[in-house]
Short mmCIF file of C-alpha atoms in Angstrom, two decimals:
data_model
loop_
_atom_site.label_atom_id
_atom_site.label_comp_id
_atom_site.label_asym_id
_atom_site.label_seq_id
_atom_site.Cartn_x
_atom_site.Cartn_y
_atom_site.Cartn_z
CA MET U 176 6.49 -39.46 31.79
CA ASP U 177 8.78 -37.74 29.63
CA SER U 178 7.86 -39.63 26.49
CA GLN U 179 4.12 -39.36 27.55
CA LYS U 180 4.71 -35.49 27.62
CA GLU U 181 6.16 -35.57 24.24
CA ALA U 182 3.46 -37.65 22.91
CA LEU U 183 0.73 -35.43 24.37
CA GLN U 184 2.33 -32.44 23.25
CA ARG U 185 2.33 -33.77 19.73
CA ILE U 186 -1.27 -34.40 20.13
CA ILE U 187 -1.68 -30.88 21.09
CA THR U 188 0.35 -29.35 18.19
CA THR U 189 -1.71 -32.07 15.73
CA LEU U 190 -5.05 -30.71 17.32
CA ALA U 191 -4.13 -26.93 17.02
CA SER U 192 -2.97 -27.37 13.37
CA LYS U 193 -5.98 -29.30 12.42
CA ASN U 194 -8.15 -26.54 14.45
CA ASP U 195 -6.34 -23.90 12.32
CA GLU U 196 -7.54 -25.70 9.40
CA ILE U 197 -10.78 -26.20 10.07
CA GLN U 198 -11.12 -22.33 11.35
CA ASN U 199 -9.47 -21.46 7.81
CA PHE U 200 -12.07 -23.14 6.22
CA ILE U 201 -15.02 -22.15 8.05
CA ASP U 202 -13.49 -18.46 7.35
CA THR U 203 -13.65 -19.48 3.61
CA LEU U 204 -17.17 -20.74 3.79
CA ASN U 205 -18.31 -17.78 5.44
CA HIS U 206 -16.36 -15.80 2.67
CA THR U 207 -17.93 -17.62 0.04
CA LEU U 208 -21.44 -17.33 1.65
CA LYS U 209 -21.14 -13.81 1.37
CA GLY U 210 -20.07 -13.92 -2.16
CA VAL U 211 -23.09 -16.17 -3.33
CA GLN U 212 -25.10 -13.33 -1.67
CA ALA U 213 -23.45 -10.10 -3.00
CA ASN U 214 -22.88 -12.04 -6.63
CA SER U 215 -26.56 -13.10 -6.81
CA SER U 216 -27.51 -9.39 -5.94
CA SER U 217 -25.15 -7.91 -8.70
CA ILE U 218 -26.53 -10.60 -11.27
CA LEU U 219 -30.05 -9.96 -10.88
CA LEU U 220 -29.23 -6.39 -11.37
CA GLU U 221 -27.34 -7.22 -14.55
CA LEU U 222 -30.50 -9.29 -15.57
CA ASP U 223 -32.94 -6.39 -14.94
CA GLU U 224 -30.69 -4.22 -17.09
CA GLU U 225 -30.22 -6.67 -19.67
CA PHE U 226 -34.21 -6.91 -20.01
CA ASP U 227 -34.97 -3.33 -19.20
CA GLY U 228 -32.71 -2.76 -22.33
CA LEU U 229 -34.41 -5.55 -24.52
CA TYR U 230 -37.85 -4.12 -23.33
CA SER U 231 -36.48 -0.60 -24.30
CA ILE U 232 -35.62 -1.75 -27.77
CA LEU U 233 -39.11 -3.54 -28.18
CA ASP U 234 -41.15 -0.26 -27.08
CA GLU U 235 -38.89 1.82 -29.63
CA MET U 236 -39.48 -0.83 -32.45
CA LYS U 237 -43.38 -0.71 -31.65
CA GLU U 238 -43.47 3.12 -31.30
CA SER U 239 -41.84 3.19 -34.91
CA MET U 240 -43.95 0.61 -36.31
CA THR U 241 -47.32 2.32 -34.92
CA ASN U 242 -45.93 5.41 -36.15
CA SER U 243 -45.58 4.09 -39.64
CA ILE U 244 -49.16 2.55 -39.41
CA LYS U 245 -50.76 6.04 -38.44
CA GLN U 246 -48.86 8.09 -41.20
CA GLU U 247 -50.32 5.33 -44.00
CA GLN U 248 -53.57 5.72 -42.21
CA ALA U 249 -53.46 9.81 -42.57
CA ARG U 250 -52.15 9.34 -46.24
CA LYS U 251 -54.81 6.95 -47.61
CA SER U 252 -57.53 9.08 -45.76
CA GLN U 253 -56.68 12.26 -46.93
CA GLU U 254 -56.42 10.87 -50.58
CA LEU U 255 -60.16 9.44 -49.97
CA GLN U 256 -61.44 12.38 -48.56
CA SER U 257 -60.13 14.70 -51.41
CA GLN U 258 -61.37 12.17 -53.95
CA LEU U 259 -64.82 12.06 -52.04
CA SER U 260 -65.11 15.86 -51.71
CA GLN U 261 -64.64 16.25 -55.54
CA CYS U 262 -67.48 13.53 -56.00
CA ASN U 263 -69.55 15.27 -54.03
CA ASN U 264 -69.30 18.86 -55.74
CA ALA U 265 -69.64 17.02 -59.13
CA LEU U 266 -72.59 15.48 -57.84
CA GLU U 267 -74.30 18.60 -56.52
CA ASN U 268 -73.75 20.31 -60.12
CA SER U 269 -74.79 17.35 -62.08
CA GLU U 270 -78.11 17.08 -59.88
CA GLU U 271 -78.53 20.75 -60.63
CA LEU U 272 -78.19 20.60 -64.51
CA LEU U 273 -80.60 17.43 -64.34
CA GLU U 274 -83.04 19.40 -62.62
CA PHE U 275 -82.63 22.39 -65.11
CA ALA U 276 -82.93 19.73 -68.04
CA SER U 277 -85.98 18.41 -66.91
CA ARG U 278 -87.73 21.76 -66.60
CA SER U 279 -86.49 22.64 -70.04
CA LEU U 280 -88.64 20.14 -71.33
CA ASP U 281 -91.59 21.61 -70.53
CA ILE U 282 -90.77 25.07 -72.52
CA LYS U 283 -93.09 25.54 -75.21
CA GLU U 284 -91.47 28.51 -77.37
CA PRO U 285 -89.01 27.05 -79.74
CA GLU U 286 -86.51 30.08 -79.45
CA GLU U 287 -86.38 29.58 -75.56
CA PHE U 288 -86.20 25.73 -75.73
CA SER U 289 -83.33 26.03 -78.26
CA LYS U 290 -81.38 28.35 -76.17
CA ALA U 291 -82.08 26.26 -72.99
CA ALA U 292 -81.24 23.25 -74.95
CA ARG U 293 -77.76 24.74 -76.13
CA GLN U 294 -77.25 25.78 -72.43
CA ILE U 295 -77.44 22.09 -71.09
CA LYS U 296 -75.30 21.08 -73.85
CA ASP U 297 -72.55 23.14 -73.34
CA ARG U 298 -72.89 22.53 -69.40
CA VAL U 299 -72.79 18.97 -70.02
CA THR U 300 -69.71 18.93 -71.76
CA MET U 301 -68.05 21.11 -69.09
CA ALA U 302 -69.49 19.17 -66.35
CA SER U 303 -67.14 17.58 -63.90
CA ALA U 304 -69.12 14.37 -63.25
CA PHE U 305 -67.95 13.57 -66.68
CA ARG U 306 -64.13 14.13 -66.07
CA LEU U 307 -64.07 11.93 -62.64
CA SER U 308 -62.35 8.93 -61.92
CA LEU U 309 -65.09 6.60 -60.41
CA LYS U 310 -62.07 4.28 -58.81
CA PRO U 311 -60.80 4.92 -55.14
CA LYS U 312 -57.15 6.27 -55.52
CA VAL U 313 -56.35 3.80 -52.54
CA SER U 314 -57.62 0.96 -51.29
CA ASP U 315 -58.26 0.00 -47.68
CA ASN U 316 -55.85 -2.55 -47.53
CA MET U 317 -53.10 -2.54 -44.75
CA THR U 318 -51.62 -5.91 -45.07
CA HIS U 319 -48.19 -4.40 -46.39
CA LEU U 320 -47.86 -3.07 -42.71
CA MET U 321 -48.73 -6.18 -40.95
CA VAL U 322 -45.83 -8.24 -38.75
CA ASP U 323 -45.22 -11.28 -37.82
CA PHE U 324 -42.42 -11.72 -34.94
CA SER U 325 -42.83 -16.01 -35.09
CA GLN U 326 -39.12 -15.96 -35.58
CA GLU U 327 -38.26 -13.16 -33.04
CA ARG U 328 -40.49 -14.85 -30.70
CA GLN U 329 -38.89 -18.26 -31.14
CA MET U 330 -35.57 -16.43 -30.85
CA LEU U 331 -36.56 -14.88 -27.68
CA GLN U 332 -37.83 -18.23 -26.41
CA THR U 333 -34.42 -19.51 -26.80
CA LEU U 334 -32.76 -16.94 -24.33
CA LYS U 335 -30.99 -18.50 -21.70
CA PHE U 336 -28.13 -17.80 -19.42
CA LEU U 337 -24.51 -17.87 -21.22
CA PRO U 338 -22.39 -21.07 -21.09
CA VAL U 339 -19.85 -20.24 -18.42
CA PRO U 340 -16.12 -21.49 -19.19
CA LYS U 341 -15.09 -24.36 -17.12
CA ALA U 342 -12.33 -23.74 -14.40
CA PRO U 343 -8.72 -24.14 -15.65
CA GLU U 344 -6.50 -26.57 -14.17
CA ILE U 345 -2.80 -25.19 -13.04
CA ASP U 346 -0.34 -27.95 -13.75
CA PRO U 347 2.43 -27.76 -10.68
CA ALA U 348 5.01 -29.92 -12.78
CA GLU U 349 4.78 -27.24 -15.36
CA CYS U 350 5.25 -24.50 -13.05
CA LEU U 351 8.55 -23.01 -12.08
CA VAL U 352 9.91 -20.67 -9.74
CA ALA U 353 13.67 -19.46 -10.95
CA ASP U 354 15.75 -16.29 -11.40
CA ASN U 355 13.32 -13.89 -9.34
CA CYS U 356 10.54 -15.01 -11.89
CA VAL U 357 7.46 -17.45 -11.78
CA THR U 358 6.11 -18.99 -14.63
CA VAL U 359 2.54 -20.53 -14.04
CA ALA U 360 1.01 -22.92 -16.73
CA TRP U 361 -2.57 -24.21 -16.90
CA LYS U 362 -4.57 -26.20 -19.09
CA MET U 363 -8.26 -26.77 -19.92
CA PRO U 364 -10.15 -29.53 -18.64
CA GLU U 365 -11.82 -29.92 -21.96
CA GLU U 366 -11.39 -28.05 -25.15
CA ASP U 367 -13.38 -24.81 -25.08
CA ASN U 368 -13.16 -22.58 -28.78
CA LYS U 369 -15.16 -19.78 -27.40
CA ILE U 370 -12.36 -18.71 -24.72
CA ASP U 371 -11.20 -15.43 -25.52
CA HIS U 372 -8.31 -15.10 -22.86
CA PHE U 373 -7.46 -15.91 -19.55
CA ILE U 374 -7.16 -13.97 -16.17
CA LEU U 375 -4.17 -14.65 -13.45
CA GLU U 376 -4.39 -13.58 -10.00
CA TYR U 377 -1.59 -13.69 -7.79
CA ARG U 378 -0.58 -12.53 -4.28
CA LYS U 379 2.38 -13.10 -1.36
CA THR U 380 1.84 -15.33 1.88
CA ASN U 381 3.59 -16.57 4.54
CA PHE U 382 1.27 -19.27 4.71
CA ASP U 383 1.61 -22.85 3.10
CA GLY U 384 -1.13 -24.42 1.56
CA LEU U 385 -4.76 -23.27 0.73
CA PRO U 386 -5.13 -19.47 0.69
CA ARG U 387 -6.37 -17.78 3.71
CA ILE U 388 -9.16 -15.42 4.34
CA LYS U 389 -7.77 -13.11 7.00
CA ASP U 390 -4.61 -11.61 7.46
CA GLU U 391 -4.07 -11.90 3.45
CA ARG U 392 -3.03 -9.54 1.01
CA CYS U 393 -5.23 -8.54 -1.94
CA TRP U 394 -5.05 -10.48 -4.99
CA GLU U 395 -3.21 -8.47 -7.85
CA LEU U 396 -4.58 -9.40 -11.41
CA ILE U 397 -3.22 -9.89 -14.89
CA ASP U 398 -5.77 -9.74 -17.49
CA TYR U 399 -6.24 -10.56 -21.04
CA ILE U 400 -3.62 -13.37 -21.57
CA LYS U 401 -4.07 -15.15 -24.45
CA GLY U 402 -1.75 -18.04 -23.90
CA THR U 403 -2.01 -21.16 -21.03
CA GLU U 404 0.89 -19.93 -19.31
CA TYR U 405 2.48 -16.81 -17.60
CA THR U 406 5.81 -15.49 -16.51
CA LEU U 407 6.00 -12.94 -13.54
CA SER U 408 9.50 -11.40 -13.79
CA GLY U 409 11.49 -9.03 -11.80
CA LEU U 410 10.20 -10.13 -8.34
CA LYS U 411 11.21 -9.30 -4.79
CA PHE U 412 10.68 -12.52 -2.81
CA ASP U 413 9.68 -10.98 0.73
CA SER U 414 7.17 -13.72 1.42
CA LYS U 415 7.81 -17.54 1.97
CA TYR U 416 4.95 -18.13 -0.92
CA MET U 417 2.64 -16.89 -3.46
CA ASN U 418 -0.84 -18.21 -4.43
CA PHE U 419 -1.99 -18.41 -7.94
CA ARG U 420 -5.51 -18.79 -9.46
CA VAL U 421 -6.66 -18.21 -12.96
CA ARG U 422 -10.05 -18.26 -14.92
CA ALA U 423 -10.88 -18.36 -18.41
CA CYS U 424 -13.27 -15.85 -20.02
CA ASN U 425 -15.13 -15.96 -23.18
CA LYS U 426 -16.62 -12.60 -24.95
CA ALA U 427 -19.08 -12.18 -22.39
CA VAL U 428 -18.73 -14.12 -19.05
CA ALA U 429 -15.77 -15.40 -16.83
CA GLY U 430 -15.35 -18.74 -15.71
CA GLU U 431 -14.66 -20.12 -12.37
CA TYR U 432 -11.23 -19.99 -10.48
CA SER U 433 -9.00 -22.64 -10.63
CA ASP U 434 -8.05 -24.21 -7.43
CA PRO U 435 -5.54 -22.31 -6.22
CA ILE U 436 -2.10 -23.39 -6.15
CA THR U 437 0.72 -22.24 -3.77
CA LEU U 438 4.40 -21.81 -4.84
CA GLU U 439 7.57 -21.68 -2.46
CA THR U 440 9.27 -18.31 -2.74
CA LYS U 441 11.22 -17.46 -0.22
CA ALA U 442 14.46 -15.81 -0.28
CA LEU U 443 17.00 -14.15 2.00
CA ASN U 444 15.88 -10.48 3.08
CA PHE U 445 18.00 -8.50 5.27
CA ASN U 446 18.86 -4.84 6.15
CA LEU U 447 22.24 -3.32 7.60
CA ASP U 448 22.18 -3.20 11.01
CA SER U 449 22.44 0.35 11.79
CA SER U 450 22.91 -0.23 15.68
CA SER U 451 26.32 -2.11 15.03
CA SER U 452 28.17 -0.50 12.44
CA HIS U 453 31.07 1.85 12.44
CA LEU U 454 30.67 5.47 13.97
CA ASN U 455 31.79 6.82 10.48
CA LEU U 456 28.83 5.21 8.86
CA LYS U 457 26.00 7.29 9.11
CA VAL U 458 22.66 5.49 8.53
CA GLU U 459 19.51 7.36 8.10
CA ASP U 460 16.16 5.55 6.66
CA ASN U 461 17.60 3.20 4.00
CA CYS U 462 20.77 4.64 3.67
CA VAL U 463 24.25 4.53 5.10
CA GLU U 464 26.82 7.14 4.55
CA TRP U 465 30.89 7.33 5.20
CA ASP U 466 30.78 10.32 7.29
CA PRO U 467 34.69 11.83 7.77
CA THR U 468 33.30 13.84 10.75
CA GLY U 469 31.71 10.82 12.55
CA GLY U 470 28.77 10.55 14.99
CA LYS U 471 25.00 9.34 14.66
CA SER U 472 22.19 10.26 16.81
CA GLN U 473 20.32 8.23 18.83
CA GLU U 474 17.35 8.92 16.90
CA ASN U 475 18.89 7.77 13.68
CA LYS U 476 19.88 4.67 15.64
CA VAL U 477 16.10 3.93 16.83
CA LYS U 478 14.93 4.58 13.25
CA GLY U 479 17.38 2.04 12.00
CA LYS U 480 15.98 -0.43 14.09
CA GLU U 481 12.41 -0.02 13.27
CA ASN U 482 13.42 -0.48 9.61
CA LYS U 483 14.61 -3.89 10.51
CA GLY U 484 13.01 -6.48 8.53
CA SER U 485 11.95 -4.39 5.50
CA VAL U 486 12.84 -5.21 1.93
CA HIS U 487 14.78 -2.24 0.49
CA VAL U 488 18.02 -1.08 -1.21
CA THR U 489 20.67 0.09 1.24
CA ALA U 490 23.30 2.54 -0.06
CA LEU U 491 26.57 3.79 1.56
CA LYS U 492 27.33 7.11 0.46
CA ASN U 493 30.18 9.10 0.08
CA ASN U 494 30.68 12.54 1.68
CA LYS U 495 32.49 14.90 -0.65
CA SER U 496 33.73 17.50 1.82
CA GLY U 497 37.35 16.65 3.01
CA THR U 498 38.41 12.91 2.70
CA PRO U 499 41.17 12.02 4.78
CA SER U 500 42.81 8.79 4.88
CA PRO U 501 41.18 6.17 6.88
CA LYS U 502 44.56 5.88 8.66
CA ARG U 503 44.25 9.54 9.81
CA THR U 504 40.45 9.23 10.81
CA SER U 505 40.57 9.73 14.61
CA VAL U 506 37.76 7.76 16.75
CA GLY U 507 39.03 8.58 20.05
CA SER U 508 38.94 12.28 19.69
CA ARG U 509 34.92 12.08 19.38
CA PRO U 510 33.27 12.77 22.72
CA SER U 511 31.90 9.74 24.42
CA SER U 512 28.38 11.47 24.56
CA VAL U 513 28.27 11.19 20.66
CA ARG U 514 29.71 7.84 20.54
CA GLY U 515 27.37 6.10 23.20
CA SER U 516 27.06 2.63 22.86
CA ARG U 517 27.84 2.39 19.32
CA ASP U 518 31.40 1.41 19.26
CA ARG U 519 30.82 -1.89 17.52
CA PHE U 520 33.47 -1.30 15.21
CA THR U 521 36.13 1.25 15.45
CA GLY U 522 39.69 2.28 14.45
CA GLU U 523 39.67 1.57 10.50
CA SER U 524 37.19 -1.23 10.33
CA TYR U 525 34.61 0.94 8.75
CA THR U 526 32.06 -2.13 8.88
CA VAL U 527 28.43 -2.48 8.87
CA LEU U 528 26.84 -6.26 9.10
CA GLY U 529 23.58 -7.71 8.06
CA ASP U 530 20.60 -7.56 10.65
CA THR U 531 19.93 -11.36 9.66
CA ALA U 532 22.06 -14.51 10.50
CA ILE U 533 22.46 -17.29 7.99
CA GLU U 534 22.28 -20.71 9.82
CA SER U 535 21.60 -23.06 6.94
CA GLY U 536 20.50 -23.41 3.16
CA GLN U 537 21.51 -21.52 0.21
CA HIS U 538 21.37 -17.78 -0.51
CA TYR U 539 22.00 -14.97 -2.77
CA TRP U 540 22.43 -11.18 -2.78
CA GLU U 541 23.84 -8.43 -4.99
CA VAL U 542 25.90 -5.20 -4.53
CA ARG U 543 26.62 -2.23 -6.72
CA ALA U 544 29.70 -0.05 -5.99
CA GLN U 545 29.52 3.83 -6.88
CA LYS U 546 32.15 4.31 -9.65
CA ASP U 547 34.59 6.53 -7.60
CA CYS U 548 34.41 4.61 -4.41
CA LYS U 549 38.11 4.34 -3.43
CA SER U 550 37.80 1.09 -1.09
CA TYR U 551 35.43 -1.39 -0.17
CA SER U 552 35.00 -5.15 1.02
CA VAL U 553 31.83 -7.47 0.46
CA GLY U 554 31.77 -10.76 2.55
CA LEU U 555 30.80 -12.67 5.50
CA ALA U 556 31.60 -12.86 8.98
CA TYR U 557 31.06 -14.35 12.27
CA LYS U 558 29.10 -12.28 14.64
CA THR U 559 32.21 -12.63 16.98
CA LEU U 560 34.06 -10.44 14.70
CA GLY U 561 36.04 -7.96 17.06
CA LYS U 562 35.43 -4.36 16.80
CA PHE U 563 38.59 -3.25 15.58
CA ASP U 564 38.64 -6.49 13.26
CA GLN U 565 38.47 -5.70 9.35
CA LEU U 566 36.83 -7.98 7.04
CA GLY U 567 39.23 -10.85 5.71
CA LYS U 568 42.10 -10.05 8.29
CA THR U 569 40.78 -12.75 10.65
CA ASN U 570 39.89 -16.15 10.52
CA THR U 571 36.22 -15.05 11.61
CA SER U 572 35.52 -13.28 8.54
CA TRP U 573 35.92 -13.67 4.44
CA CYS U 574 35.40 -11.24 1.83
CA ILE U 575 36.63 -9.79 -1.76
CA HIS U 576 38.17 -6.25 -1.56
CA VAL U 577 38.57 -3.41 -4.08
CA ASN U 578 41.04 -0.61 -3.32
CA ASN U 579 40.90 2.39 -5.58
CA TRP U 580 43.06 4.39 -3.44
CA LEU U 581 46.77 5.22 -4.59
CA GLN U 582 47.00 1.57 -6.06
CA SER U 583 44.10 -0.46 -7.73
CA THR U 584 43.67 -3.63 -6.35
CA PHE U 585 41.09 -6.38 -6.38
CA ALA U 586 41.56 -9.22 -4.11
CA ALA U 587 40.20 -12.18 -1.92
CA LYS U 588 40.90 -12.01 1.65
CA HIS U 589 40.97 -14.27 4.88
CA ASN U 590 42.84 -14.87 8.09
CA ASN U 591 44.95 -11.98 6.84
CA LYS U 592 45.88 -13.48 3.79
CA ALA U 593 45.28 -11.99 0.12
CA LYS U 594 44.93 -13.47 -3.13
CA ALA U 595 44.95 -11.23 -5.80
CA LEU U 596 42.16 -11.66 -8.53
CA ASP U 597 43.03 -10.97 -12.27
CA VAL U 598 39.57 -10.15 -13.49
CA ILE U 599 38.04 -6.66 -14.05
CA VAL U 600 35.87 -5.63 -11.05
CA PRO U 601 31.99 -5.61 -12.06
CA GLU U 602 29.51 -3.10 -11.74
CA ARG U 603 27.46 -5.63 -9.64
CA ILE U 604 28.78 -8.25 -7.45
CA GLY U 605 26.35 -11.14 -6.86
CA VAL U 606 27.33 -13.08 -3.39
CA PHE U 607 26.44 -17.03 -2.91
CA CYS U 608 26.32 -18.56 0.24
CA ASP U 609 25.86 -22.47 0.66
CA PHE U 610 26.14 -22.75 4.50
CA ASP U 611 25.69 -26.53 5.09
CA GLY U 612 27.96 -27.13 1.85
CA GLY U 613 30.65 -24.56 3.17
CA GLN U 614 30.94 -22.20 0.22
CA LEU U 615 31.33 -18.52 -0.46
CA SER U 616 31.28 -17.55 -4.03
CA PHE U 617 31.20 -14.34 -5.89
CA TYR U 618 30.21 -13.31 -8.80
CA ASN U 619 29.69 -10.83 -11.92
CA ALA U 620 26.08 -10.15 -11.21
CA ALA U 621 25.48 -9.62 -15.12
CA SER U 622 27.33 -12.19 -16.70
CA LYS U 623 27.58 -14.77 -13.94
CA GLN U 624 31.20 -15.09 -14.20
CA LEU U 625 32.80 -16.78 -11.00
CA LEU U 626 35.07 -14.03 -9.39
CA TYR U 627 36.27 -16.27 -6.56
CA SER U 628 35.01 -19.18 -4.09
CA PHE U 629 35.92 -19.80 -0.52
CA LYS U 630 35.46 -23.04 0.69
CA THR U 631 35.33 -23.98 4.52
CA LYS U 632 33.11 -25.28 7.35
CA PHE U 633 30.96 -22.54 8.82
CA THR U 634 31.07 -23.68 12.56
CA GLN U 635 28.62 -20.72 13.57
CA PRO U 636 26.00 -18.36 12.15
CA VAL U 637 27.27 -15.87 9.78
CA LEU U 638 26.27 -12.31 8.99
CA PRO U 639 26.61 -10.55 5.58
CA GLY U 640 29.59 -8.23 6.08
CA PHE U 641 30.40 -4.77 4.20
CA MET U 642 33.02 -2.38 4.67
CA VAL U 643 33.15 0.99 2.75
CA TRP U 644 35.12 3.99 2.82
CA CYS U 645 34.72 7.06 0.66
CA GLY U 646 32.14 5.43 -1.56
CA ARG U 647 28.70 4.14 -1.78
CA LEU U 648 27.29 0.23 -2.06
CA SER U 649 23.70 -0.41 -2.84
CA LEU U 650 22.51 -3.62 -1.63
CA GLY U 651 19.97 -5.80 -3.25
CA THR U 652 18.36 -8.80 -1.24
CA GLY U 653 15.24 -10.73 -1.63
CA LEU U 654 16.98 -12.53 -4.75
CA GLN U 655 16.85 -16.21 -5.63
CA VAL U 656 20.04 -18.26 -6.33
CA PRO U 657 20.24 -17.76 -9.95
CA SER U 658 20.06 -20.75 -12.18
CA ALA U 659 23.56 -20.15 -13.66
CA VAL U 660 25.12 -19.61 -10.40
CA LYS U 661 23.68 -23.35 -9.08
CA THR U 662 24.74 -24.69 -12.62
CA LEU U 663 28.33 -23.18 -11.89
CA GLN U 664 28.72 -24.82 -8.35
CA LYS U 665 29.22 -28.00 -9.97
CA HIS U 666 32.41 -26.81 -11.60
CA GLU U 667 33.80 -24.99 -8.89
CA ASN U 668 35.56 -28.17 -7.16
CA GLY U 669 38.45 -27.92 -9.52
CA MET U 670 39.93 -24.44 -8.35
CA SER U 671 43.45 -23.82 -8.48
CA GLY U 672 45.84 -24.55 -5.22
CA SER U 673 46.22 -21.15 -4.43
CA THR U 674 42.22 -20.74 -3.79
CA SER U 675 42.63 -23.22 -1.06
CA SER U 676 45.28 -21.57 0.50
CA LEU U 677 42.87 -19.07 2.16
CA ASN U 678 40.79 -21.42 3.25
CA ASN U 679 41.98 -22.36 6.57
CA VAL U 680 40.21 -24.83 9.09
CA MET U 681 37.97 -22.47 11.08
CA GLN U 682 37.76 -22.19 14.43
#
């Protein structure tokens, strides 16, 4: 009966998963259909604009050429009209002179005839008819303004849609996720020397496989990539995966997107658990202050819980007003109404834990200390850490401790044993936890120098732990295990015997 139920449950799970895939594909198809309609409308508008621009150029050229023809017509007409007017005047004068000469032939008196003959001779000599050019100044030929658009017509007839670059192919083997960077590499299915640049798009997601339409973040775009790979750096890995796609562009048009690829980018993200911190650690928004006066309102406690799970940088701040020794800070004198249920840590254990338990895998985070911080610890603890327990003083916690109060010390602590560390305290401390391998290591976050390493067997889920007194710590999460740290893990088995003295068998 039980085996049948298990088999049926597996079938139900498989069917539900398949239904989810189909629904996602249906959403993709509907989204693509809408995209076809929207893009078709957009490209039709662009086509209209291009042809309107072409028509506009042709209209302008036609108007300019028409004006040239009309101007030539007007110039020639004016020249011919002027010449015609001169000829008409000359002809009229010549006809009048001809008539006078004809009449003069009938004069009988010699003197009058001689006088008339002299007048006719003088007038003929001065007559404009004999000075006229009887050749038109301009011809009626207008062929110099004729056009032949045969070549242009052929060019227009060759108008066609631009060749679209093919979709690139992302090469998963060449893609790399490391050191809070993602390198994406791709290639073209065939050589295309017309490609000008590439466009890479990416987005964070918690879904494996193909990108989903619903409940997804918008694509972020990186344009004008000249090469066939790109590295995104300084990322915060606050999602399990990232989707990537790329498209090629020539001078005028972009091609189709490549098939999207999903790369795993998960990393440990946690906040400080404000509901379980020491009373002298005041948490407000993304900040935790060591406060010698103590106390924290319930409102701030609720606010801290609301912020649980978000990615942030948390700080432990120093209150400059009167800094008593931790041994002199009296928690018991505080009214119970102020303390409420926030007595997770009391006495001298100025401790706050992370809000996310580590139960498996390898994880990394970093801590930066304020320069004048008098005392702080960074490490791990079981959830069972007692409310009076200090980090490193029990067999349920491990830490490195920095003390700048009275006498400076730097030590690794566990089970109330300490080992002095003969190294310079770095500005940033990197914490590496290999839960399955039973290892907790501390590094100089900048140089990746190993500071100390605990080796044990974790029998319960562990929580990141922090102690601060008169100072401030900045916490960085959502970080991947650095490549240098992974490499150094291979060489940590040869550590000194004094290291193993702190690594007792855990409960």
